[in-house]
């Protein structure tokens, strides 16, 4: 039996957009029920409190090349955490995104570093999972955020999992539907 080794030819560089974990330029949002947010209080190595947080809305704006930086915006609601996280800087490397921004609690911004792992990326979808560790004492002093008094904590972990889908696909479908309806109406009259 003979083994033949064929040379492999890689696809052209323009078809390999593996360098950027971000999807193509456009606006992406998270549909209701396509996210998970959790707040966990830790005292040393022990978790003392774990609560789900409702994600009211989330958006990702990916600008065209060279114009601006991508921008993430998360709005959390509920008793456990009512805040807004807006990214100021996004760095991408090795299939990961690192968001530096402010967590706005009652009008006070607290600096946050959210590290996201890109689980899946297509032209109209971005699935990310990530965490941010916040020192509880500094967070409490700066923003007034408090955990229940019976739950000691040295740090708070914010876990975010979200599936961003392209808004442009919905806009295109709505435009096509309105065009077809207009054509049918024009033909019937």
Short mmCIF file of C-alpha atoms in Angstrom, two decimals:
data_model
loop_
_atom_site.label_atom_id
_atom_site.label_comp_id
_atom_site.label_asym_id
_atom_site.label_seq_id
_atom_site.Cartn_x
_atom_site.Cartn_y
_atom_site.Cartn_z
CA UNK A 1 0.00 0.00 0.00
CA UNK A 2 1.34 3.42 -0.94
CA UNK A 3 0.72 6.66 0.93
CA UNK A 4 0.50 9.82 -1.08
CA UNK A 5 0.80 13.17 0.63
CA UNK A 6 -0.87 16.02 -1.20
CA UNK A 7 0.21 19.58 -0.58
CA UNK A 8 -2.35 21.62 1.29
CA UNK A 9 -3.20 25.01 -0.06
CA UNK A 10 -4.60 27.39 2.52
CA UNK A 11 -7.60 29.48 1.54
CA UNK A 12 -6.95 33.09 0.56
CA UNK A 13 -6.21 35.44 3.47
CA UNK A 14 -9.38 37.47 2.94
CA UNK A 15 -11.52 34.41 3.67
CA UNK A 16 -9.68 33.72 6.93
CA UNK A 17 -10.83 36.31 9.40
CA UNK A 18 -9.56 34.36 12.39
CA UNK A 19 -7.42 37.23 13.65
CA UNK A 20 -10.46 39.12 14.91
CA UNK A 21 -12.93 37.47 17.26
CA UNK A 22 -15.42 40.24 16.46
CA UNK A 23 -18.13 39.79 13.82
CA UNK A 24 -18.39 42.05 10.73
CA UNK A 25 -19.33 45.73 11.22
CA UNK A 26 -22.87 46.36 12.37
CA UNK A 27 -25.08 46.48 15.45
CA UNK A 28 -25.70 43.33 17.46
CA UNK A 29 -28.16 42.85 20.32
CA UNK A 30 -29.08 40.11 22.77
CA UNK A 31 -32.58 38.68 22.43
CA UNK A 32 -34.59 38.05 25.62
CA UNK A 33 -33.75 34.67 27.11
CA UNK A 34 -30.40 34.39 25.30
CA UNK A 35 -28.22 35.49 28.21
CA UNK A 36 -27.14 34.55 31.71
CA UNK A 37 -25.76 36.94 34.31
CA UNK A 38 -24.72 35.86 37.79
CA UNK A 39 -23.30 37.75 40.76
CA UNK A 40 -21.24 35.73 43.24
CA UNK A 41 -19.78 37.01 46.51
CA UNK A 42 -16.58 35.32 47.68
CA UNK A 43 -14.97 35.36 51.11
CA UNK A 44 -11.51 33.94 50.52
CA UNK A 45 -12.00 30.64 48.65
CA UNK A 46 -15.65 30.24 49.71
CA UNK A 47 -18.68 31.53 47.83
CA UNK A 48 -21.06 33.17 50.32
CA UNK A 49 -23.79 34.42 48.00
CA UNK A 50 -24.86 33.60 44.46
CA UNK A 51 -27.65 35.47 42.67
CA UNK A 52 -28.92 35.60 39.11
CA UNK A 53 -29.13 39.08 37.68
CA UNK A 54 -31.54 40.09 34.94
CA UNK A 55 -29.96 41.45 31.76
CA UNK A 56 -32.35 44.18 30.62
CA UNK A 57 -30.50 44.85 27.38
CA UNK A 58 -27.13 44.36 25.75
CA UNK A 59 -25.71 45.76 22.55
CA UNK A 60 -22.49 45.54 20.56
CA UNK A 61 -21.57 48.13 17.96
CA UNK A 62 -18.78 47.05 15.62
CA UNK A 63 -17.71 50.04 13.51
CA UNK A 64 -16.18 49.92 10.06
CA UNK A 65 -12.40 49.54 9.85
CA UNK A 66 -10.34 52.35 11.34
CA UNK A 67 -13.20 54.58 12.46
CA UNK A 68 -13.75 53.73 16.13
CA UNK A 69 -13.34 50.97 18.66
CA UNK A 70 -16.08 48.39 19.17
CA UNK A 71 -18.47 49.24 21.98
CA UNK A 72 -20.26 46.88 24.35
CA UNK A 73 -23.16 48.02 26.56
CA UNK A 74 -24.82 45.84 29.21
CA UNK A 75 -27.77 46.99 31.35
CA UNK A 76 -28.42 44.90 34.46
CA UNK A 77 -31.59 45.12 36.54
CA UNK A 78 -33.04 43.67 39.69
CA UNK A 79 -32.43 43.72 43.42
CA UNK A 80 -29.03 42.05 43.28
CA UNK A 81 -27.50 44.54 40.82
CA UNK A 82 -29.00 47.54 39.04
CA UNK A 83 -26.20 48.95 36.91
CA UNK A 84 -24.89 49.70 33.43
CA UNK A 85 -21.57 48.50 32.04
CA UNK A 86 -20.21 50.42 29.07
CA UNK A 87 -16.88 49.51 27.50
CA UNK A 88 -14.37 52.26 26.80
CA UNK A 89 -11.72 50.05 25.24
CA UNK A 90 -11.90 46.57 23.70
CA UNK A 91 -8.80 44.51 22.99
CA UNK A 92 -8.95 41.28 21.01
CA UNK A 93 -6.38 38.48 21.16
CA UNK A 94 -6.42 34.68 20.77
CA UNK A 95 -10.19 34.34 20.54
CA UNK A 96 -10.72 36.47 23.63
CA UNK A 97 -11.99 39.97 24.21
CA UNK A 98 -10.91 42.17 27.07
CA UNK A 99 -13.28 45.02 27.90
CA UNK A 100 -12.15 47.93 30.03
CA UNK A 101 -14.99 50.18 31.07
CA UNK A 102 -17.09 51.59 33.85
CA UNK A 103 -19.80 49.90 35.88
CA UNK A 104 -22.28 52.68 36.59
CA UNK A 105 -24.06 52.15 39.93
CA UNK A 106 -26.39 54.98 40.95
CA UNK A 107 -24.47 57.54 38.90
CA UNK A 108 -21.03 56.49 40.13
CA UNK A 109 -18.64 54.78 37.73
CA UNK A 110 -16.44 51.94 38.98
CA UNK A 111 -13.62 50.70 36.70
CA UNK A 112 -14.14 47.13 35.49
CA UNK A 113 -12.09 44.70 33.43
CA UNK A 114 -14.37 42.09 31.83
CA UNK A 115 -12.60 39.20 30.09
CA UNK A 116 -14.78 37.45 27.50
CA UNK A 117 -14.07 34.18 25.74
CA UNK A 118 -15.59 33.93 22.27
CA UNK A 119 -17.38 30.58 22.18
CA UNK A 120 -18.83 30.94 18.70
CA UNK A 121 -18.62 33.56 15.97
CA UNK A 122 -20.32 33.71 12.61
CA UNK A 123 -21.23 36.59 10.32
CA UNK A 124 -24.43 37.31 12.26
CA UNK A 125 -23.76 35.80 15.70
CA UNK A 126 -21.32 36.25 18.58
CA UNK A 127 -21.57 33.99 21.64
CA UNK A 128 -19.40 35.11 24.57
CA UNK A 129 -18.81 34.00 28.16
CA UNK A 130 -16.74 36.00 30.60
CA UNK A 131 -16.10 37.13 34.14
CA UNK A 132 -14.97 40.17 36.03
CA UNK A 133 -13.61 40.18 39.57
CA UNK A 134 -14.34 43.23 41.67
CA UNK A 135 -12.86 43.98 45.11
CA UNK A 136 -15.92 44.26 47.36
CA UNK A 137 -14.54 46.74 49.87
CA UNK A 138 -13.52 49.22 47.16
CA UNK A 139 -16.81 48.71 45.31
CA UNK A 140 -18.80 49.37 48.48
CA UNK A 141 -16.82 52.51 49.37
CA UNK A 142 -16.91 53.98 45.86
CA UNK A 143 -20.51 53.26 44.87
CA UNK A 144 -22.46 52.37 48.00
CA UNK A 145 -23.20 48.86 46.66
CA UNK A 146 -23.91 46.55 49.61
CA UNK A 147 -24.47 42.86 50.05
CA UNK A 148 -26.71 41.53 52.85
CA UNK A 149 -24.98 42.04 56.22
CA UNK A 150 -24.93 38.29 56.92
CA UNK A 151 -22.89 37.62 53.76
CA UNK A 152 -19.24 38.54 54.21
CA UNK A 153 -17.24 39.12 51.04
CA UNK A 154 -13.75 40.06 49.95
CA UNK A 155 -14.56 40.12 46.24
CA UNK A 156 -17.52 39.92 43.88
CA UNK A 157 -17.50 38.02 40.60
CA UNK A 158 -19.74 39.06 37.73
CA UNK A 159 -20.38 36.27 35.20
CA UNK A 160 -21.83 37.23 31.81
CA UNK A 161 -22.89 34.86 29.03
CA UNK A 162 -24.63 36.43 26.05
CA UNK A 163 -25.56 35.61 22.47
CA UNK A 164 -25.37 38.70 20.26
CA UNK A 165 -27.26 38.50 16.97
CA UNK A 166 -27.16 40.95 14.11
CA UNK A 167 -29.89 43.56 13.93
CA UNK A 168 -29.22 44.07 10.26
CA UNK A 169 -30.71 40.67 9.37
CA UNK A 170 -34.03 41.65 10.96
CA UNK A 171 -33.95 45.01 9.15
CA UNK A 172 -33.25 43.28 5.81
CA UNK A 173 -36.12 40.82 6.38
CA UNK A 174 -38.50 43.69 7.24
CA UNK A 175 -37.43 45.62 4.12
CA UNK A 176 -37.92 42.56 1.89
CA UNK A 177 -41.36 41.90 3.41
CA UNK A 178 -42.44 45.51 2.88
CA UNK A 179 -41.13 45.45 -0.73
CA UNK A 180 -43.00 42.22 -1.52
CA UNK A 181 -46.18 43.62 0.07
CA UNK A 182 -45.84 46.81 -1.98
CA UNK A 183 -45.29 44.78 -5.21
CA UNK A 184 -48.34 42.57 -4.53
CA UNK A 185 -50.48 45.62 -3.77
CA UNK A 186 -49.31 47.38 -6.94
CA UNK A 187 -49.99 44.29 -9.11
CA UNK A 188 -53.48 43.74 -7.71
CA UNK A 189 -54.60 47.34 -8.42
#
